[in-house]
Amino acid sequence: MAAAAMGLFADLPAAAGWQLDQAVMKPVRQWLAQPLRVALFDFGAQPGVVADGRRRFVRTLQQHALVGSRPEFVLVNRSLYGLFRVFEQLRARVACQTRCTTG
């Protein structure tokens, strides 16, 4: 499990860590990945998407899912949340995917 490699759930048995990952961390990963799954994500047309992410992050904190995690993990996720918040305020349309061409 990737979460264990990042130091999450280190104080839990593997099965309990897996359950917590699926219940708490998976929804956060799914939220973070939304803009990355489409060629162009319109934050202005997605009212509430950042608030939804905040609720998911708060749930991870309430479940103590980030206890013992690496600081880099927290930094990256908080940074993405902050960027998404700025994009929402700007009502930005953001291309999160790139196309590689060879020629």
Coordinates of N, CA and C in Angstrom, one line a residue:
M1 N 0.9 -1.2 0.0 CA 0.0 0.0 0.0 C 0.9 1.2 0.0
A2 N 0.6 2.2 -0.9 CA 1.4 3.4 -1.0 C 1.4 4.2 0.2
A3 N 0.2 4.2 0.9 CA 0.1 5.0 2.1 C 1.1 4.6 3.2
A4 N 1.3 3.3 3.3 CA 2.3 2.8 4.3 C 3.7 3.2 3.9
A5 N 4.0 3.2 2.6 CA 5.3 3.6 2.2 C 5.6 5.1 2.5
M6 N 4.5 5.9 2.6 CA 4.7 7.3 3.0 C 4.7 7.5 4.5
G7 N 4.6 6.4 5.2 CA 4.6 6.5 6.7 C 3.2 6.7 7.3
L8 N 2.2 6.6 6.5 CA 0.8 6.7 7.1 C 0.5 5.4 7.8
F9 N -0.3 5.5 8.8 CA -0.8 4.3 9.5 C 0.3 3.4 10.1
A10 N 1.4 3.9 10.3 CA 2.6 3.1 10.8 C 2.2 2.5 12.2
D11 N 1.4 3.1 13.0 CA 1.1 2.6 14.3 C -0.1 1.6 14.3
L12 N -0.6 1.3 13.1 CA -1.8 0.4 13.0 C -1.4 -0.9 12.4
P13 N -2.1 -2.0 12.7 CA -1.9 -3.2 12.0 C -2.2 -3.0 10.5
A14 N -1.6 -3.8 9.6 CA -1.8 -3.6 8.2 C -3.3 -3.6 7.7
A15 N -4.1 -4.5 8.2 CA -5.5 -4.5 7.9 C -6.2 -3.3 8.3
A16 N -6.0 -2.8 9.5 CA -6.6 -1.6 9.9 C -6.1 -0.4 9.1
G17 N -4.9 -0.3 8.8 CA -4.3 0.7 7.9 C -5.0 0.8 6.6
W18 N -5.2 -0.4 6.0 CA -5.8 -0.5 4.7 C -7.3 0.0 4.8
Q19 N -8.0 -0.4 5.8 CA -9.4 0.1 6.0 C -9.4 1.6 6.1
L20 N -8.5 2.2 6.9 CA -8.5 3.6 7.1 C -8.1 4.3 5.8
D21 N -7.2 3.7 5.1 CA -6.8 4.3 3.8 C -8.0 4.3 2.8
Q22 N -8.7 3.3 2.7 CA -9.9 3.2 1.8 C -11.0 4.2 2.3
A23 N -11.2 4.3 3.6 CA -12.3 5.1 4.1 C -12.0 6.6 4.1
V24 N -10.7 6.9 4.3 CA -10.4 8.3 4.6 C -9.5 8.9 3.5
M25 N -8.4 8.2 3.1 CA -7.4 8.7 2.2 C -7.9 8.6 0.7
K26 N -8.5 7.5 0.4 CA -9.0 7.3 -1.0 C -9.9 8.5 -1.5
P27 N -10.9 8.9 -0.7 CA -11.7 10.1 -1.1 C -10.8 11.3 -1.4
V28 N -9.8 11.5 -0.6 CA -8.9 12.7 -0.8 C -8.1 12.5 -2.1
R29 N -7.6 11.3 -2.3 CA -6.8 11.1 -3.6 C -7.8 11.3 -4.8
Q30 N -9.0 10.8 -4.7 CA -9.9 11.0 -5.8 C -10.2 12.5 -6.1
W31 N -10.4 13.2 -5.0 CA -10.6 14.7 -5.1 C -9.4 15.4 -5.8
L32 N -8.2 15.1 -5.3 CA -7.0 15.7 -5.8 C -6.8 15.4 -7.3
A33 N -7.2 14.2 -7.7 CA -7.0 13.7 -9.1 C -8.0 14.3 -10.1
Q34 N -9.1 14.9 -9.6 CA -10.2 15.3 -10.5 C -9.6 16.2 -11.7
P35 N -8.9 17.3 -11.4 CA -8.4 18.1 -12.4 C -7.4 17.4 -13.3
L36 N -6.8 16.4 -12.8 CA -5.7 15.7 -13.6 C -6.3 14.7 -14.6
R37 N -7.6 14.4 -14.4 CA -8.2 13.4 -15.3 C -8.8 13.9 -16.6
V38 N -8.8 15.2 -16.7 CA -9.4 15.8 -17.9 C -8.4 16.8 -18.5
A39 N -8.6 17.0 -19.8 CA -7.6 17.9 -20.5 C -7.7 19.3 -20.0
L40 N -8.9 19.8 -19.6 CA -9.0 21.2 -19.2 C -10.1 21.1 -18.0
F41 N -9.7 21.6 -16.9 CA -10.6 21.6 -15.7 C -11.0 23.0 -15.5
D42 N -12.3 23.3 -15.5 CA -12.9 24.6 -15.3 C -13.3 24.8 -13.8
F43 N -12.5 25.4 -13.1 CA -12.7 25.6 -11.6 C -13.9 26.5 -11.4
G44 N -14.2 27.4 -12.4 CA -15.3 28.3 -12.3 C -16.6 27.6 -12.5
A45 N -16.6 26.6 -13.2 CA -17.8 25.8 -13.5 C -18.1 24.7 -12.5
Q46 N -17.2 24.6 -11.5 CA -17.3 23.5 -10.5 C -17.5 24.1 -9.2
P47 N -18.6 24.8 -8.9 CA -18.8 25.4 -7.6 C -18.8 24.3 -6.5
G48 N -18.1 24.6 -5.5 CA -18.1 23.7 -4.4 C -17.1 22.6 -4.4
V49 N -16.3 22.5 -5.5 CA -15.3 21.4 -5.6 C -14.2 21.6 -4.6
V50 N -13.8 22.9 -4.3 CA -12.7 23.1 -3.3 C -13.3 22.9 -1.9
A51 N -14.5 23.3 -1.7 CA -15.1 23.1 -0.4 C -15.3 21.6 -0.1
D52 N -15.6 20.8 -1.1 CA -15.6 19.4 -1.0 C -14.2 18.8 -0.6
G53 N -13.2 19.3 -1.2 CA -11.8 18.9 -0.8 C -11.5 19.2 0.6
R54 N -11.9 20.4 1.0 CA -11.7 20.8 2.4 C -12.4 19.8 3.4
R55 N -13.6 19.5 3.1 CA -14.3 18.5 3.9 C -13.6 17.2 4.0
R56 N -13.0 16.8 2.9 CA -12.3 15.5 2.8 C -11.0 15.6 3.6
F57 N -10.3 16.7 3.5 CA -9.1 16.9 4.3 C -9.4 16.9 5.8
V58 N -10.4 17.6 6.2 CA -10.8 17.7 7.6 C -11.1 16.3 8.1
R59 N -11.8 15.5 7.3 CA -12.1 14.1 7.8 C -10.8 13.4 8.0
T60 N -9.7 13.6 7.2 CA -8.5 12.9 7.4 C -7.9 13.3 8.7
L61 N -8.0 14.6 9.0 CA -7.5 15.1 10.3 C -8.3 14.5 11.5
Q62 N -9.6 14.4 11.3 CA -10.4 13.9 12.4 C -10.1 12.4 12.7
Q63 N -9.8 11.7 11.6 CA -9.5 10.3 11.7 C -8.0 10.0 12.1
H64 N -7.3 11.1 12.2 CA -5.8 11.0 12.6 C -5.1 10.2 11.5
A65 N -5.6 10.3 10.2 CA -4.9 9.6 9.2 C -3.6 10.1 8.8
L66 N -3.3 11.3 9.1 CA -2.0 11.9 8.8 C -0.9 11.8 9.9
V67 N -1.3 11.2 11.0 CA -0.4 11.1 12.1 C 0.8 10.2 11.6
G68 N 2.0 10.7 11.8 CA 3.2 10.0 11.4 C 3.6 10.1 10.0
S69 N 2.8 10.9 9.2 CA 3.1 11.0 7.8 C 4.4 11.9 7.6
R70 N 5.0 11.7 6.4 CA 6.1 12.5 6.1 C 5.7 13.9 5.8
P71 N 6.5 14.9 6.3 CA 6.1 16.3 6.0 C 5.9 16.6 4.6
E72 N 6.7 16.0 3.7 CA 6.5 16.2 2.2 C 5.1 15.9 1.8
F73 N 4.6 14.8 2.3 CA 3.2 14.4 1.9 C 2.2 15.5 2.2
V74 N 2.3 16.0 3.5 CA 1.4 17.0 3.9 C 1.6 18.3 3.1
L75 N 2.9 18.7 2.8 CA 3.2 19.9 2.1 C 2.6 19.8 0.7
V76 N 2.8 18.7 0.0 CA 2.3 18.6 -1.4 C 0.8 18.7 -1.4
N77 N 0.1 18.0 -0.5 CA -1.3 18.0 -0.5 C -1.9 19.4 -0.2
R78 N -1.3 20.0 0.8 CA -1.8 21.4 1.2 C -1.5 22.4 0.1
S79 N -0.4 22.2 -0.6 CA 0.0 23.1 -1.7 C -1.1 22.9 -2.9
L80 N -1.4 21.7 -3.2 CA -2.4 21.4 -4.2 C -3.7 22.0 -3.8
Y81 N -4.1 21.8 -2.6 CA -5.4 22.4 -2.1 C -5.3 23.9 -2.3
G82 N -4.2 24.6 -1.9 CA -4.1 26.0 -2.0 C -4.2 26.5 -3.5
L83 N -3.5 25.8 -4.4 CA -3.6 26.1 -5.8 C -5.0 26.0 -6.3
F84 N -5.7 24.9 -5.9 CA -7.1 24.7 -6.4 C -8.0 25.8 -5.8
R85 N -7.7 26.3 -4.6 CA -8.5 27.4 -4.1 C -8.2 28.7 -4.9
V86 N -7.0 29.0 -5.2 CA -6.7 30.1 -6.0 C -7.4 30.0 -7.4
F87 N -7.3 28.8 -8.0 CA -7.9 28.6 -9.3 C -9.4 28.8 -9.2
E88 N -10.0 28.4 -8.1 CA -11.5 28.6 -7.9 C -11.8 30.1 -7.8
Q89 N -11.0 30.8 -7.1 CA -11.3 32.2 -6.9 C -11.1 33.0 -8.2
L90 N -10.2 32.5 -9.0 CA -10.0 33.2 -10.3 C -11.0 32.7 -11.4
R91 N -11.7 31.6 -11.0 CA -12.6 31.0 -12.0 C -11.8 30.5 -13.2
A92 N -10.7 30.0 -12.9 CA -9.7 29.6 -14.0 C -10.1 28.3 -14.6
R93 N -9.7 28.2 -15.9 CA -9.7 27.0 -16.6 C -8.3 26.5 -16.8
V94 N -8.0 25.4 -16.2 CA -6.6 24.9 -16.1 C -6.3 23.7 -16.9
A95 N -5.3 23.7 -17.7 CA -4.9 22.5 -18.4 C -3.9 21.7 -17.5
C96 N -4.3 20.7 -17.0 CA -3.4 19.9 -16.1 C -2.7 18.7 -16.7
Q97 N -3.1 18.5 -18.0 CA -2.5 17.4 -18.7 C -1.6 18.0 -19.8
T98 N -0.6 17.3 -20.2 CA 0.3 17.8 -21.3 C 0.3 16.7 -22.4
R99 N 0.5 17.2 -23.6 CA 0.6 16.2 -24.7 C 2.1 16.3 -25.2
C100 N 2.6 15.1 -25.3 CA 4.0 15.0 -25.7 C 3.9 14.6 -27.2
T101 N 4.7 15.4 -28.0 CA 4.8 15.1 -29.4 C 6.2 14.8 -29.8
T102 N 6.4 13.9 -30.7 CA 7.8 13.6 -31.1 C 7.8 14.0 -32.6
G103 N 8.9 14.5 -33.0 CA 8.9 14.9 -34.4 C 10.2 14.8 -35.0

